[in-house]
PDB file of C-alpha atoms in Angstrom:
ATOM      1  CA  MET A   1       2.647  17.751  15.293  1.00  0.00           C
ATOM      2  CA  VAL A   2       3.397  15.738  12.327  1.00  0.00           C
ATOM      3  CA  LYS A   3       5.174  16.848   9.614  1.00  0.00           C
ATOM      4  CA  LEU A   4       3.884  18.334   6.214  1.00  0.00           C
ATOM      5  CA  LEU A   5       6.145  17.644   3.052  1.00  0.00           C
ATOM      6  CA  LYS A   6       6.166  19.602  -0.319  1.00  0.00           C
ATOM      7  CA  ASP A   7       5.567  18.505  -3.182  1.00  0.00           C
ATOM      8  CA  ASN A   8       8.022  15.674  -3.989  1.00  0.00           C
ATOM      9  CA  GLU A   9       9.828  16.279  -0.628  1.00  0.00           C
ATOM     10  CA  PHE A  10       9.090  12.711   0.426  1.00  0.00           C
ATOM     11  CA  LEU A  11      11.522  10.549  -1.925  1.00  0.00           C
ATOM     12  CA  LYS A  12      14.723  11.356   0.281  1.00  0.00           C
ATOM     13  CA  PHE A  13      13.166   8.421   2.587  1.00  0.00           C
ATOM     14  CA  ILE A  14      12.770   5.881  -0.103  1.00  0.00           C
ATOM     15  CA  LYS A  15      15.560   4.689  -0.943  1.00  0.00           C
ATOM     16  CA  ASP A  16      17.138   1.975  -4.195  1.00  0.00           C
ATOM     17  CA  GLY A  17      16.171  -1.634  -2.864  1.00  0.00           C
ATOM     18  CA  ASP A  18      13.281  -0.601  -0.653  1.00  0.00           C
ATOM     19  CA  LYS A  19       9.622  -2.996   0.114  1.00  0.00           C
ATOM     20  CA  LEU A  20       6.832  -0.465  -0.318  1.00  0.00           C
ATOM     21  CA  LEU A  21       3.584  -1.211   0.856  1.00  0.00           C
ATOM     22  CA  VAL A  22       1.274   0.739  -0.691  1.00  0.00           C
ATOM     23  CA  GLY A  23      -2.882   1.273  -0.049  1.00  0.00           C
ATOM     24  CA  GLY A  24      -5.180   0.792  -3.028  1.00  0.00           C
ATOM     25  CA  PHE A  25      -7.716  -1.133  -4.426  1.00  0.00           C
ATOM     26  CA  GLY A  26      -7.370  -0.813  -7.519  1.00  0.00           C
ATOM     27  CA  MET A  27      -7.762   3.272  -7.903  1.00  0.00           C
ATOM     28  CA  SER A  28     -10.235   3.401  -4.367  1.00  0.00           C
ATOM     29  CA  GLY A  29      -7.809   5.112  -1.464  1.00  0.00           C
ATOM     30  CA  THR A  30      -4.628   4.970  -3.806  1.00  0.00           C
ATOM     31  CA  PRO A  31      -1.879   7.260  -2.978  1.00  0.00           C
ATOM     32  CA  LEU A  32      -1.867   8.440  -6.581  1.00  0.00           C
ATOM     33  CA  THR A  33       0.068  12.056  -5.687  1.00  0.00           C
ATOM     34  CA  LEU A  34       3.325   9.781  -4.196  1.00  0.00           C
ATOM     35  CA  ILE A  35       3.159   7.627  -7.032  1.00  0.00           C
ATOM     36  CA  ASP A  36       2.938  10.461  -9.745  1.00  0.00           C
ATOM     37  CA  GLY A  37       6.444  11.691  -7.357  1.00  0.00           C
ATOM     38  CA  LEU A  38       7.752   8.080  -7.679  1.00  0.00           C
ATOM     39  CA  ALA A  39       6.977   7.974 -11.083  1.00  0.00           C
ATOM     40  CA  ALA A  40       9.190  10.575 -11.986  1.00  0.00           C
ATOM     41  CA  SER A  41      12.199  10.027  -9.942  1.00  0.00           C
ATOM     42  CA  SER A  42      15.088   7.926 -10.234  1.00  0.00           C
ATOM     43  CA  LYS A  43      14.157   5.292  -8.246  1.00  0.00           C
ATOM     44  CA  LYS A  44      14.514   1.731  -9.306  1.00  0.00           C
ATOM     45  CA  GLU A  45      14.778  -2.129  -7.677  1.00  0.00           C
ATOM     46  CA  LEU A  46      11.287  -1.159  -5.839  1.00  0.00           C
ATOM     47  CA  THR A  47       9.246  -3.603  -4.416  1.00  0.00           C
ATOM     48  CA  VAL A  48       5.502  -3.686  -3.698  1.00  0.00           C
ATOM     49  CA  VAL A  49       2.851  -4.868  -2.147  1.00  0.00           C
ATOM     50  CA  SER A  50      -0.568  -3.958  -2.539  1.00  0.00           C
ATOM     51  CA  ASN A  51      -3.436  -5.022  -3.166  1.00  0.00           C
ATOM     52  CA  ASN A  52      -3.305  -4.591  -7.281  1.00  0.00           C
ATOM     53  CA  LEU A  53      -1.383  -2.601  -9.632  1.00  0.00           C
ATOM     54  CA  GLY A  54      -3.236   0.410 -10.820  1.00  0.00           C
ATOM     55  CA  GLU A  55      -4.637   0.036 -13.900  1.00  0.00           C
ATOM     56  CA  VAL A  56      -2.903   0.779 -17.508  1.00  0.00           C
ATOM     57  CA  ASP A  57      -0.911   3.929 -16.916  1.00  0.00           C
ATOM     58  CA  LYS A  58      -2.999   4.929 -13.906  1.00  0.00           C
ATOM     59  CA  GLY A  59      -1.757   4.436 -10.300  1.00  0.00           C
ATOM     60  CA  LEU A  60       0.963   1.802  -9.703  1.00  0.00           C
ATOM     61  CA  GLY A  61       0.375   1.271 -13.321  1.00  0.00           C
ATOM     62  CA  LYS A  62       3.105   4.845 -13.875  1.00  0.00           C
ATOM     63  CA  LEU A  63       5.639   2.267 -11.635  1.00  0.00           C
ATOM     64  CA  LEU A  64       5.024  -0.396 -13.899  1.00  0.00           C
ATOM     65  CA  ASN A  65       5.688   1.292 -16.812  1.00  0.00           C
ATOM     66  CA  LYS A  66       8.968   3.520 -16.384  1.00  0.00           C
ATOM     67  CA  ASN A  67      10.712   0.317 -15.298  1.00  0.00           C
ATOM     68  CA  ILE A  68      11.210   1.067 -11.120  1.00  0.00           C
ATOM     69  CA  LEU A  69       9.736  -2.026  -9.977  1.00  0.00           C
ATOM     70  CA  LYS A  70      11.807  -5.543  -9.160  1.00  0.00           C
ATOM     71  CA  LYS A  71       9.146  -7.132  -7.232  1.00  0.00           C
ATOM     72  CA  ALA A  72       4.851  -7.349  -7.128  1.00  0.00           C
ATOM     73  CA  ILE A  73       2.970  -8.646  -4.216  1.00  0.00           C
ATOM     74  CA  GLY A  74      -0.418  -8.497  -3.600  1.00  0.00           C
ATOM     75  CA  SER A  75      -3.611 -10.255  -5.789  1.00  0.00           C
ATOM     76  CA  TYR A  76      -4.923  -8.851  -8.354  1.00  0.00           C
ATOM     77  CA  PHE A  77      -2.477  -7.913 -10.572  1.00  0.00           C
ATOM     78  CA  THR A  78      -4.518  -8.893 -13.522  1.00  0.00           C
ATOM     79  CA  THR A  79      -6.364  -5.999 -13.408  1.00  0.00           C
ATOM     80  CA  ASN A  80      -3.112  -4.165 -15.416  1.00  0.00           C
ATOM     81  CA  ARG A  81      -2.137  -6.202 -18.302  1.00  0.00           C
ATOM     82  CA  ASP A  82       1.097  -4.005 -18.697  1.00  0.00           C
ATOM     83  CA  ALA A  83       2.033  -6.277 -15.469  1.00  0.00           C
ATOM     84  CA  VAL A  84       0.546  -9.603 -16.938  1.00  0.00           C
ATOM     85  CA  LYS A  85       2.999  -9.080 -19.553  1.00  0.00           C
ATOM     86  CA  ALA A  86       6.205  -7.650 -18.047  1.00  0.00           C
ATOM     87  CA  TRP A  87       5.897 -10.512 -16.111  1.00  0.00           C
ATOM     88  CA  SER A  88       5.414 -13.244 -18.692  1.00  0.00           C
ATOM     89  CA  GLU A  89       8.302 -10.978 -20.602  1.00  0.00           C
ATOM     90  CA  GLY A  90      10.689 -11.667 -17.409  1.00  0.00           C
ATOM     91  CA  GLU A  91      10.691  -8.179 -16.826  1.00  0.00           C
ATOM     92  CA  LEU A  92       8.476  -8.373 -13.278  1.00  0.00           C
ATOM     93  CA  GLU A  93       8.576 -10.752 -10.077  1.00  0.00           C
ATOM     94  CA  ILE A  94       5.288 -11.836  -9.115  1.00  0.00           C
ATOM     95  CA  GLU A  95       4.442 -12.844  -5.388  1.00  0.00           C
ATOM     96  CA  LEU A  96       0.622 -13.822  -5.650  1.00  0.00           C
ATOM     97  CA  ILE A  97      -0.602 -14.136  -2.414  1.00  0.00           C
ATOM     98  CA  PRO A  98      -4.941 -14.206  -1.149  1.00  0.00           C
ATOM     99  CA  GLN A  99      -6.420 -11.334  -0.606  1.00  0.00           C
ATOM    100  CA  GLY A 100      -7.621 -12.112   2.975  1.00  0.00           C
ATOM    101  CA  THR A 101      -4.243 -14.014   3.760  1.00  0.00           C
ATOM    102  CA  LEU A 102      -2.166 -10.322   2.320  1.00  0.00           C
ATOM    103  CA  ALA A 103      -4.167  -8.393   4.684  1.00  0.00           C
ATOM    104  CA  GLU A 104      -4.144 -10.790   7.505  1.00  0.00           C
ATOM    105  CA  ALA A 105      -0.159 -10.924   6.602  1.00  0.00           C
ATOM    106  CA  VAL A 106       0.130  -6.756   6.509  1.00  0.00           C
ATOM    107  CA  ARG A 107      -1.733  -6.710   9.967  1.00  0.00           C
ATOM    108  CA  CYS A 108       0.469  -9.262  11.609  1.00  0.00           C
ATOM    109  CA  GLY A 109       3.757  -7.771  10.941  1.00  0.00           C
ATOM    110  CA  GLY A 110       2.638  -3.962  11.783  1.00  0.00           C
ATOM    111  CA  ALA A 111       1.486  -5.894  15.271  1.00  0.00           C
ATOM    112  CA  GLY A 112       4.295  -8.153  15.744  1.00  0.00           C
ATOM    113  CA  ILE A 113       3.731 -11.102  14.970  1.00  0.00           C
ATOM    114  CA  GLY A 114       5.863 -13.531  13.016  1.00  0.00           C
ATOM    115  CA  GLY A 115       3.173 -15.446  10.940  1.00  0.00           C
ATOM    116  CA  PHE A 116      -0.316 -17.224  11.219  1.00  0.00           C
ATOM    117  CA  TYR A 117      -1.566 -20.795   9.672  1.00  0.00           C
ATOM    118  CA  THR A 118      -4.586 -20.718   6.807  1.00  0.00           C
ATOM    119  CA  LYS A 119      -6.187 -23.097   5.490  1.00  0.00           C
ATOM    120  CA  THR A 120      -6.692 -20.659   2.572  1.00  0.00           C
ATOM    121  CA  ALA A 121      -4.227 -22.109  -0.423  1.00  0.00           C
ATOM    122  CA  VAL A 122      -3.690 -25.145   1.081  1.00  0.00           C
ATOM    123  CA  GLY A 123      -3.271 -28.127  -1.663  1.00  0.00           C
ATOM    124  CA  THR A 124      -2.136 -25.669  -4.660  1.00  0.00           C
ATOM    125  CA  LYS A 125       0.881 -24.104  -6.101  1.00  0.00           C
ATOM    126  CA  LEU A 126       0.748 -20.920  -3.698  1.00  0.00           C
ATOM    127  CA  ALA A 127       1.237 -23.503  -1.259  1.00  0.00           C
ATOM    128  CA  GLU A 128       4.538 -24.898  -2.830  1.00  0.00           C
ATOM    129  CA  GLY A 129       7.831 -24.507  -0.360  1.00  0.00           C
ATOM    130  CA  LYS A 130       5.192 -23.050   2.812  1.00  0.00           C
ATOM    131  CA  GLU A 131       5.684 -25.299   5.948  1.00  0.00           C
ATOM    132  CA  GLU A 132       2.552 -27.440   6.407  1.00  0.00           C
ATOM    133  CA  LYS A 133       0.415 -28.208   9.795  1.00  0.00           C
ATOM    134  CA  VAL A 134      -2.393 -30.364  10.594  1.00  0.00           C
ATOM    135  CA  ILE A 135      -4.955 -29.031  12.859  1.00  0.00           C
ATOM    136  CA  ASP A 136      -7.832 -30.139  15.148  1.00  0.00           C
ATOM    137  CA  GLY A 137      -7.428 -33.228  11.833  1.00  0.00           C
ATOM    138  CA  GLU A 138      -7.045 -30.246   8.673  1.00  0.00           C
ATOM    139  CA  ARG A 139      -4.446 -28.760   7.665  1.00  0.00           C
ATOM    140  CA  TYR A 140      -3.004 -25.499   7.192  1.00  0.00           C
ATOM    141  CA  ILE A 141       0.196 -23.633   5.855  1.00  0.00           C
ATOM    142  CA  LEU A 142       2.523 -21.175   7.406  1.00  0.00           C
ATOM    143  CA  GLU A 143       1.813 -17.156   5.993  1.00  0.00           C
ATOM    144  CA  LYS A 144       4.847 -14.907   7.045  1.00  0.00           C
ATOM    145  CA  GLY A 145       3.798 -11.534   8.215  1.00  0.00           C
ATOM    146  CA  ILE A 146       5.092  -8.546   6.109  1.00  0.00           C
ATOM    147  CA  LYS A 147       6.481  -5.604   6.760  1.00  0.00           C
ATOM    148  CA  GLY A 148       7.706  -2.745   4.606  1.00  0.00           C
ATOM    149  CA  ASP A 149      10.225   0.268   4.504  1.00  0.00           C
ATOM    150  CA  VAL A 150       7.787   2.987   3.852  1.00  0.00           C
ATOM    151  CA  SER A 151       4.544   2.528   3.809  1.00  0.00           C
ATOM    152  CA  LEU A 152       2.691   5.308   1.377  1.00  0.00           C
ATOM    153  CA  ILE A 153      -1.067   5.279   2.217  1.00  0.00           C
ATOM    154  CA  LYS A 154      -3.797   7.814   1.098  1.00  0.00           C
ATOM    155  CA  ALA A 155      -6.021   9.077   4.182  1.00  0.00           C
ATOM    156  CA  HIS A 156      -9.060  12.066   3.398  1.00  0.00           C
ATOM    157  CA  LYS A 157      -8.408  14.339   5.916  1.00  0.00           C
ATOM    158  CA  ALA A 158      -5.759  14.596   9.170  1.00  0.00           C
ATOM    159  CA  ASP A 159      -5.682  16.605  12.467  1.00  0.00           C
ATOM    160  CA  ARG A 160      -2.215  18.729  12.700  1.00  0.00           C
ATOM    161  CA  ILE A 161      -1.089  15.863  14.650  1.00  0.00           C
ATOM    162  CA  GLY A 162      -1.570  13.008  12.098  1.00  0.00           C
ATOM    163  CA  ASN A 163      -5.138  11.133  12.918  1.00  0.00           C
ATOM    164  CA  LEU A 164      -6.312  10.630  10.305  1.00  0.00           C
ATOM    165  CA  VAL A 165      -9.569   9.402   8.086  1.00  0.00           C
ATOM    166  CA  TYR A 166     -10.849   7.298   5.466  1.00  0.00           C
ATOM    167  CA  ASP A 167     -13.140   8.396   3.102  1.00  0.00           C
ATOM    168  CA  HIS A 168     -15.223   5.142   2.494  1.00  0.00           C
ATOM    169  CA  THR A 169     -13.988   2.221   0.523  1.00  0.00           C
ATOM    170  CA  GLY A 170     -11.331   4.313   0.256  1.00  0.00           C
ATOM    171  CA  ARG A 171     -10.466   2.671   4.151  1.00  0.00           C
ATOM    172  CA  ASN A 172      -9.756  -1.067   2.808  1.00  0.00           C
ATOM    173  CA  PHE A 173      -5.672  -1.920   2.626  1.00  0.00           C
ATOM    174  CA  ASN A 174      -4.447   1.675   4.534  1.00  0.00           C
ATOM    175  CA  PRO A 175      -5.137   1.457   7.868  1.00  0.00           C
ATOM    176  CA  VAL A 176      -3.333  -1.629   7.735  1.00  0.00           C
ATOM    177  CA  MET A 177      -0.471  -1.189   6.530  1.00  0.00           C
ATOM    178  CA  ALA A 178       0.072   2.402   8.216  1.00  0.00           C
ATOM    179  CA  THR A 179       1.201   0.146  11.320  1.00  0.00           C
ATOM    180  CA  ALA A 180       3.469  -2.474   9.083  1.00  0.00           C
ATOM    181  CA  SER A 181       6.743   0.058   8.056  1.00  0.00           C
ATOM    182  CA  LYS A 182       9.531   1.915   9.401  1.00  0.00           C
ATOM    183  CA  ILE A 183       8.817   4.997   8.314  1.00  0.00           C
ATOM    184  CA  VAL A 184       4.654   5.993   7.185  1.00  0.00           C
ATOM    185  CA  ILE A 185       3.972   8.976   5.042  1.00  0.00           C
ATOM    186  CA  ALA A 186       0.370   9.764   4.040  1.00  0.00           C
ATOM    187  CA  GLU A 187      -1.590  11.446   1.315  1.00  0.00           C
ATOM    188  CA  VAL A 188      -4.960  13.403   2.318  1.00  0.00           C
ATOM    189  CA  ASP A 189      -7.377  15.625   0.969  1.00  0.00           C
ATOM    190  CA  GLU A 190      -7.863  18.047   3.517  1.00  0.00           C
ATOM    191  CA  ILE A 191      -6.002  18.976   6.517  1.00  0.00           C
ATOM    192  CA  VAL A 192      -8.333  20.056  10.169  1.00  0.00           C
ATOM    193  CA  GLU A 193      -7.482  21.611  13.161  1.00  0.00           C
ATOM    194  CA  ASN A 194      -7.343  19.729  16.151  1.00  0.00           C
ATOM    195  CA  GLY A 195     -10.413  18.508  17.947  1.00  0.00           C
ATOM    196  CA  SER A 196     -11.645  18.679  14.512  1.00  0.00           C
ATOM    197  CA  LEU A 197     -12.281  15.022  14.274  1.00  0.00           C
ATOM    198  CA  LEU A 198     -14.865  12.552  16.834  1.00  0.00           C
ATOM    199  CA  PRO A 199     -12.118  10.542  19.019  1.00  0.00           C
ATOM    200  CA  THR A 200     -14.712   7.204  17.483  1.00  0.00           C
ATOM    201  CA  GLU A 201     -13.353   8.067  13.498  1.00  0.00           C
ATOM    202  CA  ILE A 202     -10.021   8.238  13.868  1.00  0.00           C
ATOM    203  CA  VAL A 203      -9.639   5.072  12.668  1.00  0.00           C
ATOM    204  CA  THR A 204      -4.955   5.265  11.892  1.00  0.00           C
ATOM    205  CA  PRO A 205      -3.437   6.929  15.312  1.00  0.00           C
ATOM    206  CA  HIS A 206      -1.228  10.187  15.287  1.00  0.00           C
ATOM    207  CA  ILE A 207       1.474   7.863  16.317  1.00  0.00           C
ATOM    208  CA  TYR A 208       1.664   5.996  13.311  1.00  0.00           C
ATOM    209  CA  VAL A 209       2.883   8.904  10.576  1.00  0.00           C
ATOM    210  CA  ASP A 210       4.986   9.695  10.064  1.00  0.00           C
ATOM    211  CA  TYR A 211       4.570  12.780   6.756  1.00  0.00           C
ATOM    212  CA  ILE A 212       2.086  14.620   5.582  1.00  0.00           C
ATOM    213  CA  VAL A 213       1.860  15.203   1.988  1.00  0.00           C
ATOM    214  CA  MET A 214      -1.215  16.786   0.296  1.00  0.00           C
ATOM    215  CA  SER A 215      -3.287  15.623  -2.333  1.00  0.00           C
ATOM    216  CA  LYS A 216      -3.071  16.835  -5.740  1.00  0.00           C
ATOM    217  CA  TYR A 217      -6.389  15.051  -7.143  1.00  0.00           C
ATOM    218  CA  VAL A 218     -10.334  15.564  -6.977  1.00  0.00           C
ATOM    219  CA  LYS A 219     -12.391  12.450  -7.661  1.00  0.00           C
ATOM    220  CA  LYS A 220     -14.731  14.182  -9.894  1.00  0.00           C
ATOM    221  CA  GLY A 221     -17.925  11.726 -11.546  1.00  0.00           C
ATOM    222  CA  GLY A 222     -15.622   8.669  -9.931  1.00  0.00           C
ATOM    223  CA  VAL A 223     -12.885   9.460 -11.649  1.00  0.00           C
ATOM    224  CA  PHE A 224      -9.765  10.788  -9.881  1.00  0.00           C
ATOM    225  CA  VAL A 225      -8.616  13.782 -11.593  1.00  0.00           C
ATOM    226  CA  GLU A 226      -5.847  16.148 -10.932  1.00  0.00           C
ATOM    227  CA  THR A 227      -6.170  19.448  -9.454  1.00  0.00           C
ATOM    228  CA  VAL A 228      -2.357  21.403 -10.618  1.00  0.00           C
TER     229      VAL A 228
END
């Protein structure tokens, strides 16, 4: 069985300077309970790989305001004006990666693939310093696979051995990020008995999941509300 952690017990698996892969797209599929625990900790110099940095003082935005982050790698940081401000003032390093490239880079990291060639970003500033190759007369750049020290992901349900299912668009980046770190911690809304989940609905097999934390949030009227 996968181990169920209490409160902020998961923090012992995160070290200063670690690279964290964090699921979510906007606020959907974001492990808000895990982020809250991290924001209340004394961790520092963390690198976060995520589609965006939440919103102002919401989700990953809380880590930004606590000066826990050293660097952010992702696609849509303009959804949080605090991220743009921190970058412009030299308080946060940002590495921009096109969204599809980000998803594929994490998938490659989890699959043991060193990198891949893509046409996306060829000829732009995002391609500067990257290896370029001509294939069938067209230009491609090499993007390296992304791996993390710890993945913080959000699922809807888990059974007691750690198989995961997701809630609609909450699936987003979470499944690939569950494959690409040394330690995977999943925040879930509900834990069900083994055999309750249909094999066809399981997206992330338990072999990828190390620990589970119960979520303290519920969605009401399209907004995530803390319950305890």
